[in-house]
Short mmCIF file of C-alpha atoms and ligand atoms in Angstrom, two decimals:
data_model
loop_
_atom_site.label_atom_id
_atom_site.label_comp_id
_atom_site.label_asym_id
_atom_site.label_seq_id
_atom_site.Cartn_x
_atom_site.Cartn_y
_atom_site.Cartn_z
CA MET A 138 -73.42 -12.95 -34.26
CA THR A 139 -74.05 -13.90 -30.65
CA THR A 140 -73.90 -17.44 -29.39
CA ASP A 141 -76.09 -19.13 -26.87
CA LYS A 142 -74.36 -21.30 -24.28
CA GLN A 143 -75.51 -24.49 -25.83
CA GLU A 144 -73.60 -27.38 -24.30
CA ILE A 145 -73.11 -30.34 -26.61
CA THR A 146 -71.58 -33.73 -25.81
CA ALA A 147 -70.33 -36.03 -28.56
CA ARG A 148 -68.84 -39.52 -28.41
CA ALA A 149 -66.31 -40.84 -30.91
CA HIS A 150 -64.57 -44.22 -30.92
CA THR A 151 -60.92 -44.97 -31.57
CA ASN A 152 -59.88 -46.87 -34.66
CA ILE A 153 -57.03 -49.17 -35.54
CA ALA A 154 -55.46 -48.85 -38.95
CA LEU A 155 -55.32 -51.97 -41.09
CA VAL A 156 -53.42 -50.05 -43.77
CA LYS A 157 -51.44 -47.47 -41.83
CA TYR A 158 -51.16 -43.72 -42.29
CA TRP A 159 -47.49 -42.90 -41.80
CA GLY A 160 -46.37 -39.59 -43.27
CA LYS A 161 -47.78 -36.23 -44.29
CA LYS A 162 -47.38 -34.10 -47.37
CA ASP A 163 -48.80 -31.03 -45.61
CA ASP A 164 -48.06 -30.72 -41.88
CA ASN A 165 -50.43 -27.87 -41.17
CA LEU A 166 -53.51 -29.13 -43.00
CA ILE A 167 -52.56 -32.75 -42.17
CA ILE A 168 -52.74 -34.11 -45.69
CA PRO A 169 -51.28 -37.63 -45.68
CA GLN A 170 -48.86 -39.12 -48.17
CA THR A 171 -51.20 -42.06 -48.81
CA ASP A 172 -54.74 -43.29 -48.19
CA SER A 173 -55.29 -45.52 -45.15
CA ILE A 174 -57.98 -47.97 -43.97
CA SER A 175 -59.11 -48.58 -40.40
CA LEU A 176 -61.63 -50.37 -38.23
CA THR A 177 -63.49 -48.31 -35.62
CA LEU A 178 -63.62 -50.00 -32.18
CA ALA A 179 -66.64 -50.18 -29.87
CA ASP A 180 -65.12 -50.14 -26.40
CA PHE A 181 -62.49 -47.40 -26.63
CA TYR A 182 -63.99 -43.95 -26.96
CA THR A 183 -63.87 -40.32 -25.90
CA ASP A 184 -66.79 -38.19 -24.69
CA THR A 185 -66.28 -34.47 -25.22
CA THR A 186 -68.50 -31.64 -24.02
CA VAL A 187 -68.18 -28.17 -25.53
CA ALA A 188 -69.93 -24.88 -24.74
CA PHE A 189 -69.05 -21.48 -26.23
CA ASP A 190 -69.52 -18.84 -23.55
CA ASP A 191 -69.06 -15.08 -23.99
CA GLN A 192 -68.23 -14.75 -20.29
CA LEU A 193 -64.93 -16.59 -20.87
CA SER A 194 -61.71 -14.66 -21.47
CA ALA A 195 -59.80 -17.72 -22.77
CA ASP A 196 -60.54 -21.27 -23.86
CA SER A 197 -60.84 -23.60 -20.86
CA LEU A 198 -59.57 -27.05 -21.83
CA LYS A 199 -59.65 -30.18 -19.71
CA ILE A 200 -58.93 -33.81 -20.51
CA ASP A 201 -59.89 -36.37 -17.88
CA ASN A 202 -60.56 -33.48 -15.51
CA LYS A 203 -57.05 -32.01 -15.79
CA PRO A 204 -56.20 -28.75 -17.58
CA ILE A 205 -54.08 -29.20 -20.70
CA PHE A 206 -51.28 -26.92 -21.91
CA ASP A 207 -48.63 -26.43 -24.58
CA LYS A 208 -48.74 -28.59 -27.70
CA GLU A 209 -51.84 -30.50 -26.65
CA ALA A 210 -53.77 -27.27 -25.98
CA LEU A 211 -52.58 -25.68 -29.23
CA LYS A 212 -53.98 -28.55 -31.28
CA VAL A 213 -57.36 -28.28 -29.55
CA GLN A 214 -57.36 -24.50 -30.06
CA LYS A 215 -56.55 -25.02 -33.74
CA VAL A 216 -59.76 -27.03 -34.18
CA LEU A 217 -61.76 -24.54 -32.07
CA ASP A 218 -60.44 -21.67 -34.24
CA LEU A 219 -61.53 -23.49 -37.39
CA VAL A 220 -65.00 -23.91 -35.88
CA ARG A 221 -65.12 -20.24 -34.80
CA ASN A 222 -64.18 -19.21 -38.34
CA LEU A 223 -66.86 -21.38 -39.89
CA ALA A 224 -69.52 -20.17 -37.42
CA LYS A 225 -68.30 -16.55 -37.60
CA ILE A 226 -68.02 -16.21 -33.83
CA ASN A 227 -65.13 -15.17 -31.61
CA THR A 228 -66.34 -16.59 -28.31
CA TYR A 229 -64.08 -18.78 -26.18
CA ALA A 230 -65.09 -22.31 -25.34
CA LYS A 231 -65.18 -24.61 -22.36
CA VAL A 232 -64.06 -28.08 -23.44
CA SER A 233 -64.12 -31.11 -21.20
CA SER A 234 -63.08 -34.48 -22.55
CA THR A 235 -63.16 -37.92 -20.92
CA ASN A 236 -61.23 -40.79 -22.40
CA HIS A 237 -62.38 -44.35 -22.09
CA VAL A 238 -59.10 -45.32 -23.68
CA PRO A 239 -55.76 -45.87 -21.96
CA MET A 240 -54.20 -42.48 -22.82
CA ALA A 241 -51.48 -42.51 -25.48
CA ALA A 242 -51.01 -46.24 -25.04
CA GLY A 243 -50.89 -46.80 -28.76
CA LEU A 244 -54.68 -46.99 -28.75
CA ALA A 245 -54.85 -43.62 -30.46
CA SER A 246 -56.85 -41.50 -28.04
CA SER A 247 -56.10 -38.57 -30.36
CA ALA A 248 -58.31 -40.18 -33.02
CA SER A 249 -61.38 -40.45 -30.81
CA GLY A 250 -60.51 -37.17 -29.05
CA PHE A 251 -60.38 -34.96 -32.12
CA ALA A 252 -63.36 -36.63 -33.78
CA ALA A 253 -65.46 -36.01 -30.64
CA LEU A 254 -64.13 -32.44 -30.40
CA ALA A 255 -64.97 -31.65 -34.03
CA ALA A 256 -68.52 -32.95 -33.57
CA ALA A 257 -69.25 -31.33 -30.20
CA ALA A 258 -67.60 -27.98 -31.00
CA SER A 259 -69.28 -27.54 -34.37
CA ARG A 260 -72.75 -28.29 -32.97
CA ALA A 261 -72.16 -26.11 -29.91
CA ALA A 262 -71.27 -23.26 -32.29
CA GLY A 263 -74.59 -23.74 -34.06
CA LEU A 264 -73.17 -25.45 -37.16
CA ASP A 265 -74.74 -28.51 -38.76
CA LEU A 266 -71.81 -30.07 -40.62
CA SER A 267 -72.00 -33.15 -42.82
CA ASP A 268 -69.94 -36.19 -41.78
CA THR A 269 -67.53 -35.35 -44.61
CA ASP A 270 -67.02 -31.85 -43.21
CA LEU A 271 -66.60 -33.29 -39.70
CA SER A 272 -63.96 -35.65 -41.07
CA ARG A 273 -62.10 -32.71 -42.67
CA LEU A 274 -62.28 -30.80 -39.40
CA ALA A 275 -61.19 -33.71 -37.17
CA ARG A 276 -58.31 -34.41 -39.58
CA GLN A 277 -56.80 -31.01 -38.83
CA GLY A 278 -56.49 -31.96 -35.15
CA SER A 279 -55.00 -35.41 -35.75
CA GLY A 280 -54.93 -37.32 -39.03
CA SER A 281 -56.34 -40.60 -37.75
CA ALA A 282 -59.30 -38.68 -36.25
CA SER A 283 -60.66 -38.15 -39.78
CA ARG A 284 -61.52 -41.88 -39.78
CA SER A 285 -63.14 -41.95 -36.30
CA VAL A 286 -66.10 -39.89 -37.56
CA PHE A 287 -67.38 -43.13 -39.14
CA GLY A 288 -68.08 -46.64 -37.83
CA GLY A 289 -66.83 -49.97 -39.16
CA PHE A 290 -64.28 -50.14 -41.96
CA VAL A 291 -63.24 -46.66 -43.06
CA GLN A 292 -60.95 -45.27 -45.74
CA TRP A 293 -59.21 -41.90 -45.45
CA HIS A 294 -58.71 -40.56 -48.97
CA SER A 295 -55.43 -38.69 -48.93
CA GLY A 296 -56.45 -35.98 -51.40
CA ASN A 297 -54.31 -32.92 -52.01
CA ASP A 298 -55.94 -30.17 -50.00
CA ASN A 299 -58.55 -29.58 -47.31
CA GLU A 300 -61.43 -30.16 -49.70
CA THR A 301 -60.23 -33.51 -51.05
CA SER A 302 -58.77 -35.10 -47.87
CA PHE A 303 -61.50 -36.85 -45.84
CA ALA A 304 -62.69 -40.31 -44.82
CA THR A 305 -65.64 -42.42 -45.98
CA GLN A 306 -67.14 -45.64 -44.68
CA ILE A 307 -66.40 -48.77 -46.72
CA ASP A 308 -68.61 -51.13 -44.70
CA SER A 309 -70.33 -50.82 -41.31
CA ALA A 310 -68.80 -54.21 -40.30
CA GLN A 311 -72.15 -55.10 -38.72
CA ASN A 312 -72.32 -58.32 -40.71
CA TRP A 313 -68.71 -59.19 -40.09
CA ASP A 314 -67.47 -61.70 -37.55
CA ILE A 315 -64.41 -59.79 -36.40
CA LYS A 316 -63.08 -59.15 -32.90
CA VAL A 317 -60.12 -57.13 -31.72
CA VAL A 318 -58.18 -58.04 -28.59
CA ALA A 319 -56.02 -55.21 -27.23
CA LEU A 320 -52.92 -56.36 -25.36
CA ILE A 321 -51.83 -53.53 -23.08
CA ILE A 322 -48.13 -53.77 -22.41
CA LYS A 323 -47.54 -50.18 -21.38
CA LYS A 324 -50.10 -47.58 -20.31
CA SER A 325 -47.73 -44.64 -20.04
CA ARG A 326 -47.46 -41.83 -22.57
CA LYS A 327 -45.49 -42.67 -25.69
CA LYS A 328 -42.04 -41.09 -25.79
CA HIS A 329 -41.86 -40.51 -29.53
CA SER A 330 -44.86 -38.59 -30.91
CA SER A 331 -46.24 -40.10 -34.09
CA THR A 332 -46.24 -36.63 -35.70
CA GLN A 333 -42.49 -36.32 -35.19
CA ALA A 334 -41.69 -39.96 -35.96
CA MET A 335 -43.57 -40.01 -39.27
CA ARG A 336 -41.83 -36.79 -40.33
CA GLU A 337 -38.47 -38.46 -39.69
CA SER A 338 -39.55 -41.49 -41.71
CA VAL A 339 -40.59 -39.37 -44.70
CA GLU A 340 -37.40 -37.33 -44.57
CA THR A 341 -34.80 -39.99 -43.74
CA SER A 342 -35.95 -43.56 -44.41
CA PRO A 343 -34.60 -44.79 -47.75
CA TYR A 344 -37.56 -47.17 -47.81
CA TYR A 345 -40.20 -44.42 -47.78
CA PRO A 346 -40.80 -44.44 -51.57
CA VAL A 347 -41.31 -48.22 -51.41
CA TRP A 348 -43.78 -47.76 -48.53
CA ARG A 349 -46.03 -45.75 -50.87
CA GLN A 350 -46.09 -48.71 -53.25
CA VAL A 351 -46.76 -51.15 -50.39
CA VAL A 352 -49.74 -49.05 -49.30
CA ALA A 353 -51.16 -48.77 -52.83
CA LYS A 354 -51.17 -52.58 -53.10
CA ASP A 355 -52.45 -53.21 -49.56
CA LEU A 356 -55.35 -50.78 -50.03
CA LYS A 357 -56.57 -52.86 -52.96
CA THR A 358 -56.12 -56.16 -51.12
CA ILE A 359 -57.85 -55.01 -47.92
CA THR A 360 -60.73 -53.44 -49.85
CA HIS A 361 -61.19 -56.76 -51.66
CA ALA A 362 -60.98 -58.67 -48.35
CA ILE A 363 -63.64 -56.40 -46.80
CA ARG A 364 -65.96 -56.81 -49.77
CA THR A 365 -65.56 -60.62 -49.89
CA HIS A 366 -65.55 -61.15 -46.08
CA ASP A 367 -62.16 -62.82 -46.33
CA PHE A 368 -60.90 -62.66 -42.74
CA ASP A 369 -57.54 -64.35 -43.36
CA LEU A 370 -56.69 -62.09 -46.27
CA LEU A 371 -57.67 -59.05 -44.20
CA GLY A 372 -55.65 -60.20 -41.18
CA SER A 373 -52.52 -61.28 -43.00
CA THR A 374 -52.40 -58.10 -45.09
CA SER A 375 -52.90 -55.92 -42.01
CA GLU A 376 -50.16 -57.68 -40.07
CA LEU A 377 -47.64 -57.34 -42.87
CA ASN A 378 -48.60 -53.70 -43.43
CA ALA A 379 -48.00 -52.96 -39.72
CA MET A 380 -44.58 -54.65 -39.78
CA ARG A 381 -43.62 -52.67 -42.88
CA MET A 382 -44.70 -49.42 -41.23
CA HIS A 383 -42.50 -50.22 -38.25
CA ALA A 384 -39.64 -50.94 -40.63
CA LEU A 385 -39.82 -47.22 -41.48
CA THR A 386 -38.95 -46.17 -37.92
CA LEU A 387 -36.17 -48.74 -37.78
CA SER A 388 -34.77 -47.38 -41.03
CA SER A 389 -35.05 -43.68 -40.06
CA ASP A 390 -32.02 -41.65 -39.06
CA PRO A 391 -31.82 -41.71 -36.05
CA ALA A 392 -33.33 -45.19 -36.03
CA PHE A 393 -35.77 -46.22 -33.30
CA THR A 394 -38.64 -48.58 -32.64
CA TYR A 395 -41.96 -48.44 -30.80
CA PHE A 396 -41.61 -52.15 -30.00
CA ASN A 397 -40.25 -53.30 -26.67
CA GLY A 398 -39.15 -56.81 -25.70
CA GLN A 399 -42.67 -57.84 -24.79
CA THR A 400 -44.05 -56.60 -28.11
CA ILE A 401 -41.71 -59.00 -29.89
CA GLU A 402 -42.57 -61.88 -27.54
CA LEU A 403 -46.30 -61.38 -28.00
CA LEU A 404 -45.97 -61.04 -31.78
CA GLU A 405 -44.23 -64.44 -31.72
CA LYS A 406 -47.10 -65.83 -29.65
CA VAL A 407 -49.59 -64.66 -32.30
CA LYS A 408 -47.58 -66.55 -34.92
CA GLU A 409 -47.42 -69.63 -32.72
CA LEU A 410 -51.20 -69.58 -32.22
CA ARG A 411 -51.63 -69.30 -35.97
CA ALA A 412 -49.38 -72.32 -36.51
CA ASN A 413 -51.82 -74.16 -34.21
CA ASN A 414 -54.84 -73.25 -36.33
CA VAL A 415 -56.01 -70.26 -34.32
CA ASN A 416 -56.73 -67.62 -36.98
CA CYS A 417 -55.32 -64.47 -35.47
CA TYR A 418 -53.22 -61.57 -36.74
CA ALA A 419 -51.45 -58.71 -35.02
CA THR A 420 -51.19 -55.00 -35.66
CA VAL A 421 -49.22 -52.35 -33.75
CA ASP A 422 -49.60 -48.54 -33.84
CA ALA A 423 -47.27 -45.86 -32.45
CA GLY A 424 -46.57 -47.63 -29.16
CA PRO A 425 -45.60 -51.06 -27.85
CA ASN A 426 -49.16 -52.41 -27.51
CA ILE A 427 -50.63 -55.01 -29.81
CA LYS A 428 -54.11 -55.48 -31.18
CA VAL A 429 -54.99 -59.00 -32.22
CA LEU A 430 -57.60 -59.47 -34.95
CA CYS A 431 -59.63 -62.68 -34.66
CA GLN A 432 -63.06 -64.25 -35.08
CA SER A 433 -65.59 -65.28 -32.41
CA LYS A 434 -64.64 -68.96 -32.60
CA ASP A 435 -61.11 -68.25 -31.35
CA LEU A 436 -61.82 -65.34 -29.00
CA ASN A 437 -61.91 -67.23 -25.68
CA GLN A 438 -58.74 -69.16 -26.39
CA ILE A 439 -56.89 -65.97 -27.35
CA ILE A 440 -58.08 -64.16 -24.22
CA THR A 441 -56.98 -67.12 -22.05
CA VAL A 442 -53.53 -67.45 -23.62
CA PHE A 443 -52.68 -63.74 -23.35
CA SER A 444 -54.24 -63.35 -19.89
CA GLN A 445 -51.83 -65.98 -18.62
CA LEU A 446 -48.93 -64.06 -20.14
CA ILE A 447 -49.72 -60.42 -19.23
CA GLY A 448 -52.63 -60.61 -16.76
CA PRO A 449 -56.36 -60.53 -17.54
CA GLU A 450 -56.58 -56.80 -16.73
CA ASN A 451 -54.29 -56.10 -19.70
CA VAL A 452 -56.32 -58.06 -22.23
CA ILE A 453 -59.34 -56.13 -23.53
CA ALA A 454 -61.61 -57.61 -26.17
CA THR A 455 -63.76 -55.44 -28.36
CA GLU A 456 -65.61 -55.41 -31.67
CA PRO A 457 -66.42 -52.98 -34.48
CA GLY A 458 -67.84 -49.69 -33.26
CA SER A 459 -70.06 -46.95 -34.67
CA GLY A 460 -69.42 -43.42 -35.85
CA ILE A 461 -70.05 -40.16 -33.97
CA GLN A 462 -72.90 -40.14 -31.49
CA TYR A 463 -74.39 -37.13 -29.70
CA LEU A 464 -75.23 -37.85 -26.07
C1 LIG B 176 -49.53 -45.44 -36.35
O1 LIG B 176 -53.12 -39.61 -36.37
O2 LIG B 176 -51.79 -39.78 -34.24
O3 LIG B 176 -51.70 -44.88 -35.58
O4 LIG B 176 -51.84 -36.80 -37.65
O5 LIG B 176 -49.67 -36.44 -36.50
O6 LIG B 176 -51.79 -36.52 -35.16
P1 LIG B 176 -51.05 -37.01 -36.40
O7 LIG B 176 -50.82 -38.56 -36.22
P2 LIG B 176 -51.80 -39.72 -35.72
O8 LIG B 176 -50.99 -40.97 -36.31
C2 LIG B 176 -51.51 -42.25 -36.36
C3 LIG B 176 -50.44 -43.20 -36.76
C4 LIG B 176 -50.79 -44.67 -36.65
C5 LIG B 176 -51.35 -45.20 -37.95
C6 LIG B 176 -52.80 -44.88 -38.28
O9 LIG B 176 -53.61 -44.67 -37.36
O10 LIG B 176 -53.12 -44.90 -39.47
#
């Protein structure tokens, strides 16, 4: 089969997990140990353009206008190979991706990146995949990307194999009053990859079996909170779930933490605000940065307080975002 040089651009947004994914049971297919739930964010996204071109003698891969190599390139090629297999083509692709996310700052650019790649590459190869199939494909680049195919509140069903492991939308969050304030403490690349760190947690943390139980309970609570629009239940459960995930890195051998001194200080500030009747809750992914969940009524106060502490340029407010878009 020959391919035309159709160039497709797709946009996918990042997501923050409210019930975290932390551990795989299949490293190659990226099948997680547990389900997870996230919220897709409007203002952090990746735009990816893909064209298959039979003039190319290798895949040409660029992120933010710079060629990528090694591990990063291998993961992109893995997704391209899956697309080539599905479309029954063997043409190389030109991929160009632009992040509107501080790279690897704990704002999960891999989630938006692989979701946008799955969408753009499959369409450019002439495929018309369902969102479920896109979620399966994005998952094999980076687990959290399976959730970025959808907008609003999303659940990734762990499943047991490629067929059964994909995300679905729980609620678009359009009728929800929920804001997310990202506190950027460090923009540089994380030193401990989440892939490696979660493997260490599964293999060495004595608390890992308990984590599975924590997640099973939190999934029920957060689902209930989403359905009943209970912001405080959603926020408090998310915050505790994040702290318990980070307890897994602290209890791994060798032990480490993604938190730095400022993470701890700002987490204390969130608690202090809460003690003063500002309803806000914190969550932290695989980096030192914090995302604060709040409602419109408290947004300005939260932005002011944290801007004074870390500078207004490091405080970015956003709201629930949508699923894949083709530009
Ligand atoms: C802490 O999806 O980046 O953000 O599947 O190995 O690529 P890989 O990991 P990744 O891990 C995300 C971890 C997390 C929690 C979450 O998003 O659920």
